[in-house]
Short mmCIF file of C-alpha atoms and ligand atoms in Angstrom, two decimals:
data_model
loop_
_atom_site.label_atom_id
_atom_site.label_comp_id
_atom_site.label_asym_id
_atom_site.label_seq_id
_atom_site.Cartn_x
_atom_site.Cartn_y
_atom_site.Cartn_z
CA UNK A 1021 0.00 0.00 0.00
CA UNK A 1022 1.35 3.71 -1.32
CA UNK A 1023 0.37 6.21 1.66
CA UNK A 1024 0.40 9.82 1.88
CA UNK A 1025 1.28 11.26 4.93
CA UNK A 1026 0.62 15.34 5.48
CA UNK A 1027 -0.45 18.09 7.59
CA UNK A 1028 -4.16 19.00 8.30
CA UNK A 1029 -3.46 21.88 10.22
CA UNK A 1030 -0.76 25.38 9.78
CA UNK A 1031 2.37 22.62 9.97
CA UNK A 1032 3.70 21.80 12.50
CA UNK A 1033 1.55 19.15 13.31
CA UNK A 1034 3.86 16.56 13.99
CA UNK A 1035 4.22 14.71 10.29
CA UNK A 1036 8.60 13.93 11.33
CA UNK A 1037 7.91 11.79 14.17
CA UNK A 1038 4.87 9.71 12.57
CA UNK A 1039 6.65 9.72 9.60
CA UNK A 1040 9.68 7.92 11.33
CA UNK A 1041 7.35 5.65 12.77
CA UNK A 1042 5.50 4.36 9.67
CA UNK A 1043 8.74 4.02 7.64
CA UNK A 1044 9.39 0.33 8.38
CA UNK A 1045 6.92 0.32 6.24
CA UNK A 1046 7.84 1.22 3.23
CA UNK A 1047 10.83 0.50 0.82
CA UNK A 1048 10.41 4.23 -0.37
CA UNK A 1049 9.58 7.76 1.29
CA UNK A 1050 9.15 10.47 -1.50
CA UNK A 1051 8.89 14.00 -0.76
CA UNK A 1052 6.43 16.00 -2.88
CA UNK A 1053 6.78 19.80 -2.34
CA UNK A 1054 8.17 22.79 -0.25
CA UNK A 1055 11.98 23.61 0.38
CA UNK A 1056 14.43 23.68 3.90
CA UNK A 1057 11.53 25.91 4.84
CA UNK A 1058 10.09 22.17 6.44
CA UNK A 1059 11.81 21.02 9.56
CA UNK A 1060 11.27 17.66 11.01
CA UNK A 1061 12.35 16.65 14.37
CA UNK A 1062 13.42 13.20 14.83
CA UNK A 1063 15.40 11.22 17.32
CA UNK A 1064 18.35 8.75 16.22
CA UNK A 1065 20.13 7.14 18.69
CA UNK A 1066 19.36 9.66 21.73
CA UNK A 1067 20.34 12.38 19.56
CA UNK A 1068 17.92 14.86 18.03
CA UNK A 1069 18.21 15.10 14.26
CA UNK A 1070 16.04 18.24 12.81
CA UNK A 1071 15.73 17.41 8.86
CA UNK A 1072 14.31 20.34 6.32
CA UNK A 1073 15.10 18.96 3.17
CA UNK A 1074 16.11 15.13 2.82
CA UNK A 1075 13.02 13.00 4.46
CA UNK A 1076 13.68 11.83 7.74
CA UNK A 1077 13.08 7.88 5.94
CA UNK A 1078 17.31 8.28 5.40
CA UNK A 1079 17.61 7.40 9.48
CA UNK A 1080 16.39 4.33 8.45
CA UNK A 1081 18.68 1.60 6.34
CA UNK A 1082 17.73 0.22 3.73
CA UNK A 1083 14.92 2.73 2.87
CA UNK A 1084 15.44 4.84 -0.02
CA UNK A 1085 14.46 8.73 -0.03
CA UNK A 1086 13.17 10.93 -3.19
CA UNK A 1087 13.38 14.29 -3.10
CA UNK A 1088 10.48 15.25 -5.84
CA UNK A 1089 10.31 17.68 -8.97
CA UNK A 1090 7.88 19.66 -6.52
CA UNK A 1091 10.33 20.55 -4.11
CA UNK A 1092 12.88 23.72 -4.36
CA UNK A 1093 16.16 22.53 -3.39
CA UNK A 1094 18.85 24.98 -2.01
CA UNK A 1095 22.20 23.06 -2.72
CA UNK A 1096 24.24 23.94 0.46
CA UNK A 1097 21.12 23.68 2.22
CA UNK A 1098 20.94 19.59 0.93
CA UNK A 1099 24.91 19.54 1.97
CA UNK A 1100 24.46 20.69 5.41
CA UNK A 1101 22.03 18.43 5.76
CA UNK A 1102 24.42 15.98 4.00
CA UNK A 1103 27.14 16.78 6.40
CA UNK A 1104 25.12 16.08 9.32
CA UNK A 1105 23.80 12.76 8.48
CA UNK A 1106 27.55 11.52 8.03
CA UNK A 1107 28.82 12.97 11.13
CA UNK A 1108 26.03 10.59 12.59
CA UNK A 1109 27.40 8.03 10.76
CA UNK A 1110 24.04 7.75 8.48
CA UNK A 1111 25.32 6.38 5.52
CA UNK A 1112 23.22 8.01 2.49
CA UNK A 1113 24.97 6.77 -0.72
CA UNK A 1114 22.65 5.50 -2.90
CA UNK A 1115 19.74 6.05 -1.04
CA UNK A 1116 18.64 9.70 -1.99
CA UNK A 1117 17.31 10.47 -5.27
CA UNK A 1118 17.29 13.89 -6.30
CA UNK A 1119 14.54 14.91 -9.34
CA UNK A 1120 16.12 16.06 -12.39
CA UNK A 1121 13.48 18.49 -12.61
CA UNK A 1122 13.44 19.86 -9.08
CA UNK A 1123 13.98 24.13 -9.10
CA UNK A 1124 16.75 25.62 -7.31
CA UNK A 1125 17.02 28.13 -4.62
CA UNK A 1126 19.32 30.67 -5.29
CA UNK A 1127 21.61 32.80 -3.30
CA UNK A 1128 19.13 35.65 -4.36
CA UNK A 1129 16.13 34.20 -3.82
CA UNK A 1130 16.82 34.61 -0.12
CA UNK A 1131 17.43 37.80 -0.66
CA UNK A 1132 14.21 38.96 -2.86
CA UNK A 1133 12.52 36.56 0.14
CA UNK A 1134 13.23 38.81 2.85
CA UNK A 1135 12.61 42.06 0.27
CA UNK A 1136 9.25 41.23 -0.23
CA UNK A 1137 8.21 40.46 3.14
CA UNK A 1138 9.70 44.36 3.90
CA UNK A 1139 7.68 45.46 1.51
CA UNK A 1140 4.48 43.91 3.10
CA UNK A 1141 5.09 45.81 5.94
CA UNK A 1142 1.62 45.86 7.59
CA UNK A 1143 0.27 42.65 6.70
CA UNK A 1144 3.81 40.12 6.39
CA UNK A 1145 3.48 36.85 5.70
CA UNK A 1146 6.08 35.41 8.16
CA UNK A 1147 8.23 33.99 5.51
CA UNK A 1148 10.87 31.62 6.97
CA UNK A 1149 12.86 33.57 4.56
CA UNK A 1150 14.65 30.87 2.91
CA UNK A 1151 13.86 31.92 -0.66
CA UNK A 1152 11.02 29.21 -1.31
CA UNK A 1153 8.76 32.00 -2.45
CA UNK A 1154 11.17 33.79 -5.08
CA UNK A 1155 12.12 30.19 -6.25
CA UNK A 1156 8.23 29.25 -7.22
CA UNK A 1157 7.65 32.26 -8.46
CA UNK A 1158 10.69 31.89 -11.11
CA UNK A 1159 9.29 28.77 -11.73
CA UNK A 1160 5.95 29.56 -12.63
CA UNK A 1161 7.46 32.74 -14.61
CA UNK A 1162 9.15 29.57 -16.63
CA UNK A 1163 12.76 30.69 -15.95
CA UNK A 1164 13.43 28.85 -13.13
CA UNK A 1165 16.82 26.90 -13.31
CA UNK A 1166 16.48 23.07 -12.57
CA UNK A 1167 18.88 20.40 -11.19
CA UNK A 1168 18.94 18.89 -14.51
CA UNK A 1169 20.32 22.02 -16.09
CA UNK A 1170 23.78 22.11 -14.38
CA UNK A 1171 24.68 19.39 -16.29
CA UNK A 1172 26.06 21.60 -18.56
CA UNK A 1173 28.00 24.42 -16.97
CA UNK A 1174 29.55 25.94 -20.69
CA UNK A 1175 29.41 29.55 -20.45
CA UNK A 1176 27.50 29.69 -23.67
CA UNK A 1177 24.59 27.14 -22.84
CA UNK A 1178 20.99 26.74 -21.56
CA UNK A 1179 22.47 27.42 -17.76
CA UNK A 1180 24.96 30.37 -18.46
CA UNK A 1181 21.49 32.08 -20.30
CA UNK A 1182 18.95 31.71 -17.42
CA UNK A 1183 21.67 32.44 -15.22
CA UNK A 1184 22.03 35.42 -17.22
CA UNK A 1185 18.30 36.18 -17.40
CA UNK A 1186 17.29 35.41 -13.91
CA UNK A 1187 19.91 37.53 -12.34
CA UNK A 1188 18.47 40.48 -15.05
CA UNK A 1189 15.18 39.65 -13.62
CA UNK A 1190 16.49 40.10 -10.24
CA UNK A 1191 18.49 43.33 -10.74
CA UNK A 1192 15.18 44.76 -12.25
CA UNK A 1193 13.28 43.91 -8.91
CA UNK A 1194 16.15 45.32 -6.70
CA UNK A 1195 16.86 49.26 -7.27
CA UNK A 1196 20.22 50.38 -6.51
CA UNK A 1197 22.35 47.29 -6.56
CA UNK A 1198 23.28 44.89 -9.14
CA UNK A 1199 24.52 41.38 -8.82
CA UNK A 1200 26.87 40.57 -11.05
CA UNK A 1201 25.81 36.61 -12.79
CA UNK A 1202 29.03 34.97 -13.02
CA UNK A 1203 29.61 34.47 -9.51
CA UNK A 1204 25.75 32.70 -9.13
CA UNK A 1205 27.23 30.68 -12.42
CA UNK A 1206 30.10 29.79 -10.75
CA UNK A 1207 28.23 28.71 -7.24
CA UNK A 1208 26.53 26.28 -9.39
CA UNK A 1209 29.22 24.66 -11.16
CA UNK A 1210 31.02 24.50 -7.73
CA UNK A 1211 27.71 22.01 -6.54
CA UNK A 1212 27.46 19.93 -9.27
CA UNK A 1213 30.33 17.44 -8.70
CA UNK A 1214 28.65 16.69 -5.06
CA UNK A 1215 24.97 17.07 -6.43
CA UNK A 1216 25.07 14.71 -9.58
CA UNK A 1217 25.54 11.01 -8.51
CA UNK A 1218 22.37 12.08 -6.53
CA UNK A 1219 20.23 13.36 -9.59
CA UNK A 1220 17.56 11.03 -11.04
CA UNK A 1221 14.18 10.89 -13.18
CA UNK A 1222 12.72 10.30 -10.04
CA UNK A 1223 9.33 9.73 -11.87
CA UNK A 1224 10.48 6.89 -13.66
CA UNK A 1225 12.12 5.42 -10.68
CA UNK A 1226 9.02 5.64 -8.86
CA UNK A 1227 6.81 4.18 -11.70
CA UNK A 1228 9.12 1.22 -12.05
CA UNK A 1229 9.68 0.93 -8.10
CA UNK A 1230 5.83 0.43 -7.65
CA UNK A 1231 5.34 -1.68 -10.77
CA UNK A 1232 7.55 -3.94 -8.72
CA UNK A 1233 4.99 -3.95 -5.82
CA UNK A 1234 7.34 -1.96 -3.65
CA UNK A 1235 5.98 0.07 -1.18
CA UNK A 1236 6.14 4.34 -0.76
CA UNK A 1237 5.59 6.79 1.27
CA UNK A 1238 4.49 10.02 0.22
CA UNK A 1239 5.58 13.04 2.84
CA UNK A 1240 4.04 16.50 2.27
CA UNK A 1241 5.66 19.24 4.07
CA UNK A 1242 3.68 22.30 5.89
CA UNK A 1243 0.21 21.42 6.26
CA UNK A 1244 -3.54 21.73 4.32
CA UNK A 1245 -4.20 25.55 5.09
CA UNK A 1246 -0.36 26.74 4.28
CA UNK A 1247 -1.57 25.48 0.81
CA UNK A 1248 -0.76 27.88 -1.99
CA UNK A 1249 -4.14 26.71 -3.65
CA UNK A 1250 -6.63 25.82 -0.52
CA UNK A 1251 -4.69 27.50 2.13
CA UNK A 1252 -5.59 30.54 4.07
CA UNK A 1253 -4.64 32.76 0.92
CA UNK A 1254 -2.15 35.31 0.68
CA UNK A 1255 -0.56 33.38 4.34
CA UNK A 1256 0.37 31.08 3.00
CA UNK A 1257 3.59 28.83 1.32
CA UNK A 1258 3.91 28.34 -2.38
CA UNK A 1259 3.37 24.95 -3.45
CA UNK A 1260 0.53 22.17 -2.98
CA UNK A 1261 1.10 20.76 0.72
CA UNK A 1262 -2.41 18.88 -0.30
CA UNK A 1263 -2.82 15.49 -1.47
CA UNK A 1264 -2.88 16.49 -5.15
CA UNK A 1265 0.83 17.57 -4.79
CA UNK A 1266 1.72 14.24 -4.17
CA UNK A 1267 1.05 13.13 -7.65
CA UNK A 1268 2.08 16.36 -9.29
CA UNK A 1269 5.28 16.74 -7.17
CA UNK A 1270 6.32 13.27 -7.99
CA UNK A 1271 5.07 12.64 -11.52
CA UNK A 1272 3.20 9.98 -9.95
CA UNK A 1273 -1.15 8.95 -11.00
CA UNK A 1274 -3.15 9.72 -8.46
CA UNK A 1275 -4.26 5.95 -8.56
CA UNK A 1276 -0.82 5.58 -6.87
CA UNK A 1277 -1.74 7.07 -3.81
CA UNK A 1278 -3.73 4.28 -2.21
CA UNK A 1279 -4.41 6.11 0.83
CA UNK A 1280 -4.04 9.31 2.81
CA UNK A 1281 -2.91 10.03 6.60
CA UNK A 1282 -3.69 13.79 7.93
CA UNK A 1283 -1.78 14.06 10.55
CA UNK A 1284 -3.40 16.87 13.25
CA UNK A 1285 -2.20 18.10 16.77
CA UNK A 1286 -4.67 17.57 19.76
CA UNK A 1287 -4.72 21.39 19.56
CA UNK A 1288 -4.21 23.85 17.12
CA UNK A 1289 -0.53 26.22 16.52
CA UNK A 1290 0.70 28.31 13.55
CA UNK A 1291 3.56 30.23 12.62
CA UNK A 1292 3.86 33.52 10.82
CA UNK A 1293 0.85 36.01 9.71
CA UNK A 1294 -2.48 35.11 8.62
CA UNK A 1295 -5.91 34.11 10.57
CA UNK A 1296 -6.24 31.51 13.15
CA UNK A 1297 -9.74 31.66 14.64
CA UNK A 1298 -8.97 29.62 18.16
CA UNK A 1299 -5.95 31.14 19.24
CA UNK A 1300 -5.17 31.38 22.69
CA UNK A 1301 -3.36 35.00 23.66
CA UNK A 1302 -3.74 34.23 27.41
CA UNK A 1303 -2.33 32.15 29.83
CA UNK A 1304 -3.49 29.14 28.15
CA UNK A 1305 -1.99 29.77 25.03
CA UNK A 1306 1.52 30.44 26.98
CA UNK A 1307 0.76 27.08 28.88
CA UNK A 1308 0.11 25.03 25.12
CA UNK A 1309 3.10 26.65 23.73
CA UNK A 1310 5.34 25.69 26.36
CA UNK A 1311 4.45 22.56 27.53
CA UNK A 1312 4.14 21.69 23.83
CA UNK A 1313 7.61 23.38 23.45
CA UNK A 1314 5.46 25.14 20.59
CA UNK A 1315 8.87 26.78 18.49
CA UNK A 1316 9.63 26.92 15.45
CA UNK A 1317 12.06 23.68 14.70
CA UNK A 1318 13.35 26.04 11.43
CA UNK A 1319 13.10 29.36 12.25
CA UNK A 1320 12.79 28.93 16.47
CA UNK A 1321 10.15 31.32 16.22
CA UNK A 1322 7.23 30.67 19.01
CA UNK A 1323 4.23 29.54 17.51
CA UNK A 1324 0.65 30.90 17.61
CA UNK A 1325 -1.06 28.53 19.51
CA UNK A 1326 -4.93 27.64 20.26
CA UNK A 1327 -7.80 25.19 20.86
CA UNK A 1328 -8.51 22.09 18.32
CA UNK A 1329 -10.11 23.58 14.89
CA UNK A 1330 -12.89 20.68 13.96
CA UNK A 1331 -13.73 23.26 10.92
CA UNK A 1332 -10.23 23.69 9.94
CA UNK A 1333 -9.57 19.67 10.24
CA UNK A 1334 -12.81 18.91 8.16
CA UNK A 1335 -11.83 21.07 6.05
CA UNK A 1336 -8.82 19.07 5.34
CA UNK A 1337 -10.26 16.02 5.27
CA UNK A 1338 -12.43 17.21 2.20
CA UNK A 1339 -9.43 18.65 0.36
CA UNK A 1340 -6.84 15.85 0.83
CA UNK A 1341 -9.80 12.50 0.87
CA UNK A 1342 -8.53 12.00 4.41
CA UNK A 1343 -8.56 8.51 5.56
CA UNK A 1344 -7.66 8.22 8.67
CA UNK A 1345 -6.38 11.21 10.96
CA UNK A 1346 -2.71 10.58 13.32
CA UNK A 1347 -3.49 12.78 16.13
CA UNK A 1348 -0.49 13.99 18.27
CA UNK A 1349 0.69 15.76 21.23
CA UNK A 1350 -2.37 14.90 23.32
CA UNK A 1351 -0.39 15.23 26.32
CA UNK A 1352 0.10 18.66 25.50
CA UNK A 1353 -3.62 18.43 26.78
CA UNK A 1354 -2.91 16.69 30.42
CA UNK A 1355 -4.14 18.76 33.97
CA UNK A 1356 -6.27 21.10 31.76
CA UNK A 1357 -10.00 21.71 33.61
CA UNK A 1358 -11.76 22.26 30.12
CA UNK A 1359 -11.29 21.17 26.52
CA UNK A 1360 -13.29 23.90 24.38
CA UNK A 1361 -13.68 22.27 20.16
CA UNK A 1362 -14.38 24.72 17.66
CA UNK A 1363 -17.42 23.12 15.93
CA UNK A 1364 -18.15 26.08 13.61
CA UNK A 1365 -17.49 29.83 12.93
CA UNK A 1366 -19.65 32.73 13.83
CA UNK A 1367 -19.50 35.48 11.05
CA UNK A 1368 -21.61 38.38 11.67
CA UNK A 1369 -25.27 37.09 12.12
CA UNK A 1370 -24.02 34.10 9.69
CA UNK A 1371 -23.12 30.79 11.19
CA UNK A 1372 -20.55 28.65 9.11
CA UNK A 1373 -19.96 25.15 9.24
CA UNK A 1374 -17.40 25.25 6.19
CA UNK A 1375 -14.16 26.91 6.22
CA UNK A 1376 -14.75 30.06 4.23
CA UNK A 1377 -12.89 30.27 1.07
CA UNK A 1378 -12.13 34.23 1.79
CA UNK A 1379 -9.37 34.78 4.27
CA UNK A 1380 -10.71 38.49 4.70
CA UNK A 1381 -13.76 36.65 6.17
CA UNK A 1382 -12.05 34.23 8.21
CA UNK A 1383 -10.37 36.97 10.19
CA UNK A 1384 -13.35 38.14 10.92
CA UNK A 1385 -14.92 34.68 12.04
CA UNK A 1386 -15.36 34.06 15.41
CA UNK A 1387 -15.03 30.25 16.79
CA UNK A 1388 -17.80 28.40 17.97
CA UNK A 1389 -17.08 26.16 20.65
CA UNK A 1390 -18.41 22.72 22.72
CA UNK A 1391 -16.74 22.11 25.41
CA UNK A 1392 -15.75 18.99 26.42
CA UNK A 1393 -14.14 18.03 29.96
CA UNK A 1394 -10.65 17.53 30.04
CA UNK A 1395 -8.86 15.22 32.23
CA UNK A 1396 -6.64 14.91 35.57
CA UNK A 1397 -4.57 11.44 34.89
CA UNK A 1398 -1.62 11.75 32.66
CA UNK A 1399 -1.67 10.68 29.60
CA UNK A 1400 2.16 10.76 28.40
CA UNK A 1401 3.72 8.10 27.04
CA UNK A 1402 0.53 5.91 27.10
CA UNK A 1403 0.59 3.17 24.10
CA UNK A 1404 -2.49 1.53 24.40
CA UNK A 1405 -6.17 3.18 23.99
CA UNK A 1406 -7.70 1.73 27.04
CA UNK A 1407 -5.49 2.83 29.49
CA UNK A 1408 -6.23 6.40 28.41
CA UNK A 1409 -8.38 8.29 30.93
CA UNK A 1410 -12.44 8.13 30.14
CA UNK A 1411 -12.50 12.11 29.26
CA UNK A 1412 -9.13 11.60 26.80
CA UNK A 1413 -11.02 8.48 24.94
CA UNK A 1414 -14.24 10.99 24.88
CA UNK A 1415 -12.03 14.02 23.18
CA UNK A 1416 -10.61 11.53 20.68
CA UNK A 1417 -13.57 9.96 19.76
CA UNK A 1418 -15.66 13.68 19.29
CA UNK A 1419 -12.59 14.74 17.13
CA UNK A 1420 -13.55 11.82 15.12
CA UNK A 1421 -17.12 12.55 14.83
CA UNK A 1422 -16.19 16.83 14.28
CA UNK A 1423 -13.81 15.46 11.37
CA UNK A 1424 -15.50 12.35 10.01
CA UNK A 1425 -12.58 10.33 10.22
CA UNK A 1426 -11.00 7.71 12.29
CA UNK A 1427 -8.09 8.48 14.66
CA UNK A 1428 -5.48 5.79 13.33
CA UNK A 1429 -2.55 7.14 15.59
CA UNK A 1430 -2.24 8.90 18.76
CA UNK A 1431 0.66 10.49 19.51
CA UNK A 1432 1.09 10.38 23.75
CA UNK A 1433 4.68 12.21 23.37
CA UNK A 1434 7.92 12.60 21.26
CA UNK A 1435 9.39 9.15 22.01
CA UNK A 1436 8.70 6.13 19.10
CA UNK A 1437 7.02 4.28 22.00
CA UNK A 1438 4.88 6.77 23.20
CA UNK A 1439 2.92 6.20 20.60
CA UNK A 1440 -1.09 4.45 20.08
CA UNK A 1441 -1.65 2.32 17.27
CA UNK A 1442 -5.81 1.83 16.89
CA UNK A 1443 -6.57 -1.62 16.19
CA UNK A 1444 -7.96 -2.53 12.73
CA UNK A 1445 -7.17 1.13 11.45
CA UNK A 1446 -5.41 2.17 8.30
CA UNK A 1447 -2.49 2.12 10.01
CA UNK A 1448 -2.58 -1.20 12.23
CA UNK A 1449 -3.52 -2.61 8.50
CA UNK A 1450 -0.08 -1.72 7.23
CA UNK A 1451 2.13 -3.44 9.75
CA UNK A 1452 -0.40 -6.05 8.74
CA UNK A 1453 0.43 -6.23 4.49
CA UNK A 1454 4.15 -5.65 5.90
CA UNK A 1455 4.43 -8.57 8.34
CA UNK A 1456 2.98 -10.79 6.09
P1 LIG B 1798 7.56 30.28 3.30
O1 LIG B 1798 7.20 28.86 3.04
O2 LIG B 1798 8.93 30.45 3.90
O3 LIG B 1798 7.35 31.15 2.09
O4 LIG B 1798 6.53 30.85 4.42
C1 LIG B 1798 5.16 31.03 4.14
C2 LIG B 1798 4.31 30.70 5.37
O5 LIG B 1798 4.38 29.31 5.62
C3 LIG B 1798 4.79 31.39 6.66
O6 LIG B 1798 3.65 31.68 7.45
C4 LIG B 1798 5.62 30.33 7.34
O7 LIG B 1798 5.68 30.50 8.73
C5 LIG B 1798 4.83 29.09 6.96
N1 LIG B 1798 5.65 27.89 6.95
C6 LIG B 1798 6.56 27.52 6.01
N2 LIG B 1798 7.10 26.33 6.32
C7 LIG B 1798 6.52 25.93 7.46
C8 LIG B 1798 6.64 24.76 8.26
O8 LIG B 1798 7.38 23.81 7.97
N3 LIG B 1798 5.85 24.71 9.36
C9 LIG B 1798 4.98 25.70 9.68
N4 LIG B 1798 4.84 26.80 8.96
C10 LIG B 1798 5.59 26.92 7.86
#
């Protein structure tokens, strides 16, 4: 079975660590969109590992990682991340897979990144200013350098000219200083030596890989409302976090995606601008953020945090086909008196049950809650569902009726382990197909 695995919620939700856990799996994990923008937080060994780029499958051996035509790959950033793994001792040769047709992020693209969110001044998006903007946008303006092109670093070839032409582009968005375009030309043919045995038609690989009954994974980065497309428009990042990337970001059918894991918190946090109707700017919000140690594993920034969003969940579910949700960080949730849901928005005298499709009028929305009891026992690094408290099983199980969706996973705290597997779900199905 071919399962997608991304975030119903701002990001953030918790996609590294369930990720980890469902790679044993899979013989594959393919990542379909975004940039180092992502970080993932995994442990190997005892030792944290935080991941932006390469999918957090490479801890494991034997698995092999993609890195899709949907992602924007900053070379150095890949190297770091490169250099760590080995000074782990993570052996990656031969086991990461690069798209040929994947865009790059410039060294100006950071640059125009943090430019543009200057010029936003009253209403920034909260960029994590790693060019992943700038590097869409040049590839939806079609000159948008690939991976594939440094093959060919002659100064009077298809590179040298978009070189050329990008870095025009870029000196006519930038008054008063001009970059010069040998020096980006030269950056890249300084990365190809270490970037080529890594570069692949990842499509084909993947179309032959699952031909031969060989099983992926399918990681989306951010989450369903940072989607450029069915996010909370402008705030949002630029590619498809949503199912449909997955098959577009891979040059994959859609027919192999066999199923789809949204994976939510037990509450709700976002990072950067943009509406989130069930923030918390109290002393419960300071509590969620940090007991849930609610920072920004990229950027450090402190998250925005608030109270579950059924409406923005549902929403998800609708957008991505949803199977099954992986709910984490419930005991985030532990000691607190009350457990308010939003079940709906109130907008003026109208009452919504739908996430609107205008962000103007989402700001303005105002949640609508049920409140359900929370619950005194702890439940950190509980593994089974049973021995969760009576109130914890009741949340759960209204988040499943709110989102019309099973809960597959629960997430009871960072650790592998601490970690609730339902029985007969989507997910106790695939240790199933994979131990038999
Ligand atoms: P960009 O992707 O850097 O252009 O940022 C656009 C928006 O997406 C900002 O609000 C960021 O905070 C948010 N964002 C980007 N990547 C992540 C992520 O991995 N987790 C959560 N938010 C993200």
């Amino acid at each position: 079975m071919n399962l997608c695995v991304l975030g119903a919620q701002w990001g953030d939700e918790g996609k590294g660590k369930i990720v980890d856990l469902l790679t044993p799996h899979f013989a594959i994990v393919a990542r379909y969109q975004g940039g180092h923008n992502a970080g993932h937080t995994v442990y190997a060994g005892g030792t944290k590992v935080v991941l932006h780029l390469i999918p957090s499958g490479i801890l494991h051996p034997g698995v092999t990682c993609i890195i899709g035509n949907g992602v924007v790959v900053d070379p150095h950033a890949l190297f770091t991340e490169l250099d760590q793994l080995a000074a782990l001792g993570v052996a990656v040769d031969g086991r990461l897979l690069v798209s040929d047709k994947a865009h790059l992020i410039l060294p100006y693209h950071r640059e125009l990144d943090v430019l543009a969110e200057a010029r936003r001044a009253e209403r920034p998006i909260g960029t994590t200013s790693r060019g992943i903007g700038p590097a869409y946008e040049d590839k939806i303006a079609r000159r948008g350098i690939r991976v594939g092109d440094l093959a060919d670093p002659s100064s009077d070839g298809p590179l040298a000219h978009a070189v050329r032409e990008n870095v025009a582009a870029r000196n006519h968005l930038v008054g008063g200083t001009a970059l010069q375009w040998e020096p980006v030309l030269n950056d890249l043919r300084g990365v190809w030596p270490r970037l080529q045995p890594l570069v692949a038609d990842t499509s084909s690989y993947l179309y032959d890989a699952i031909a031969h009954g060989r099983a992926v994974m399918f990681e989306g980065a951010q989450g369903t409302l940072l989607d450029i497309d069915h996010g909370t428009y402008p705030f949002v990042t630029s590619s498809n976090a949503t199912a449909g990337g997955a098959a577009t970001g891979l040059g994959i059918g859609p027919r192999a995606i066999h199923a789809v894991l949204g994976v939510a918190k037990a509450y709700t946090t976002r990072v950067g601008g943009g509406p989130l109707p069930t923030e918390l700017s109290g002393a419960i919000g300071e509590r969620l953020r940090e007991t849930g140690q609610e920072y920004g594993a990229s950027t450090g920034r402190p998250r925005r945090c608030g109270w579950f969003d059924a409406v923005a969940v549902r929403y998800a579910v609708r957008v991505n086909g949803l199977d099954a949700l992986a709910i984490t960080k419930l005991d985030v949730l532990d000691g607190l008196e009350e457990l308010p849901v939003a079940i709906g928005y109130r907008c003026g005298t109208a009452l919504l049950e739908d996430m609107p499709g205008d962000t103007l009028q989402l700001a303005r929305c105002e949640p609508v809650y049920e409140t359900l009891p929370g619950w005194t026992q702890p439940t950190a690094g509980v593994t089974t569902y049973a021995q969760l408290p009576r109130e914890a099983r009741a949340y759960i199980k209204r988040l499943e009726e709110l989102c019309g969706v099973p809960a597959a996973i629960i997430s009871t705290g960072s650790d592998r382990t601490h970690t609730i597997v339902r029985d007969g779900s989507l997910v106790d199905r695939l240790g199933a197909v994979a131990r038999a």
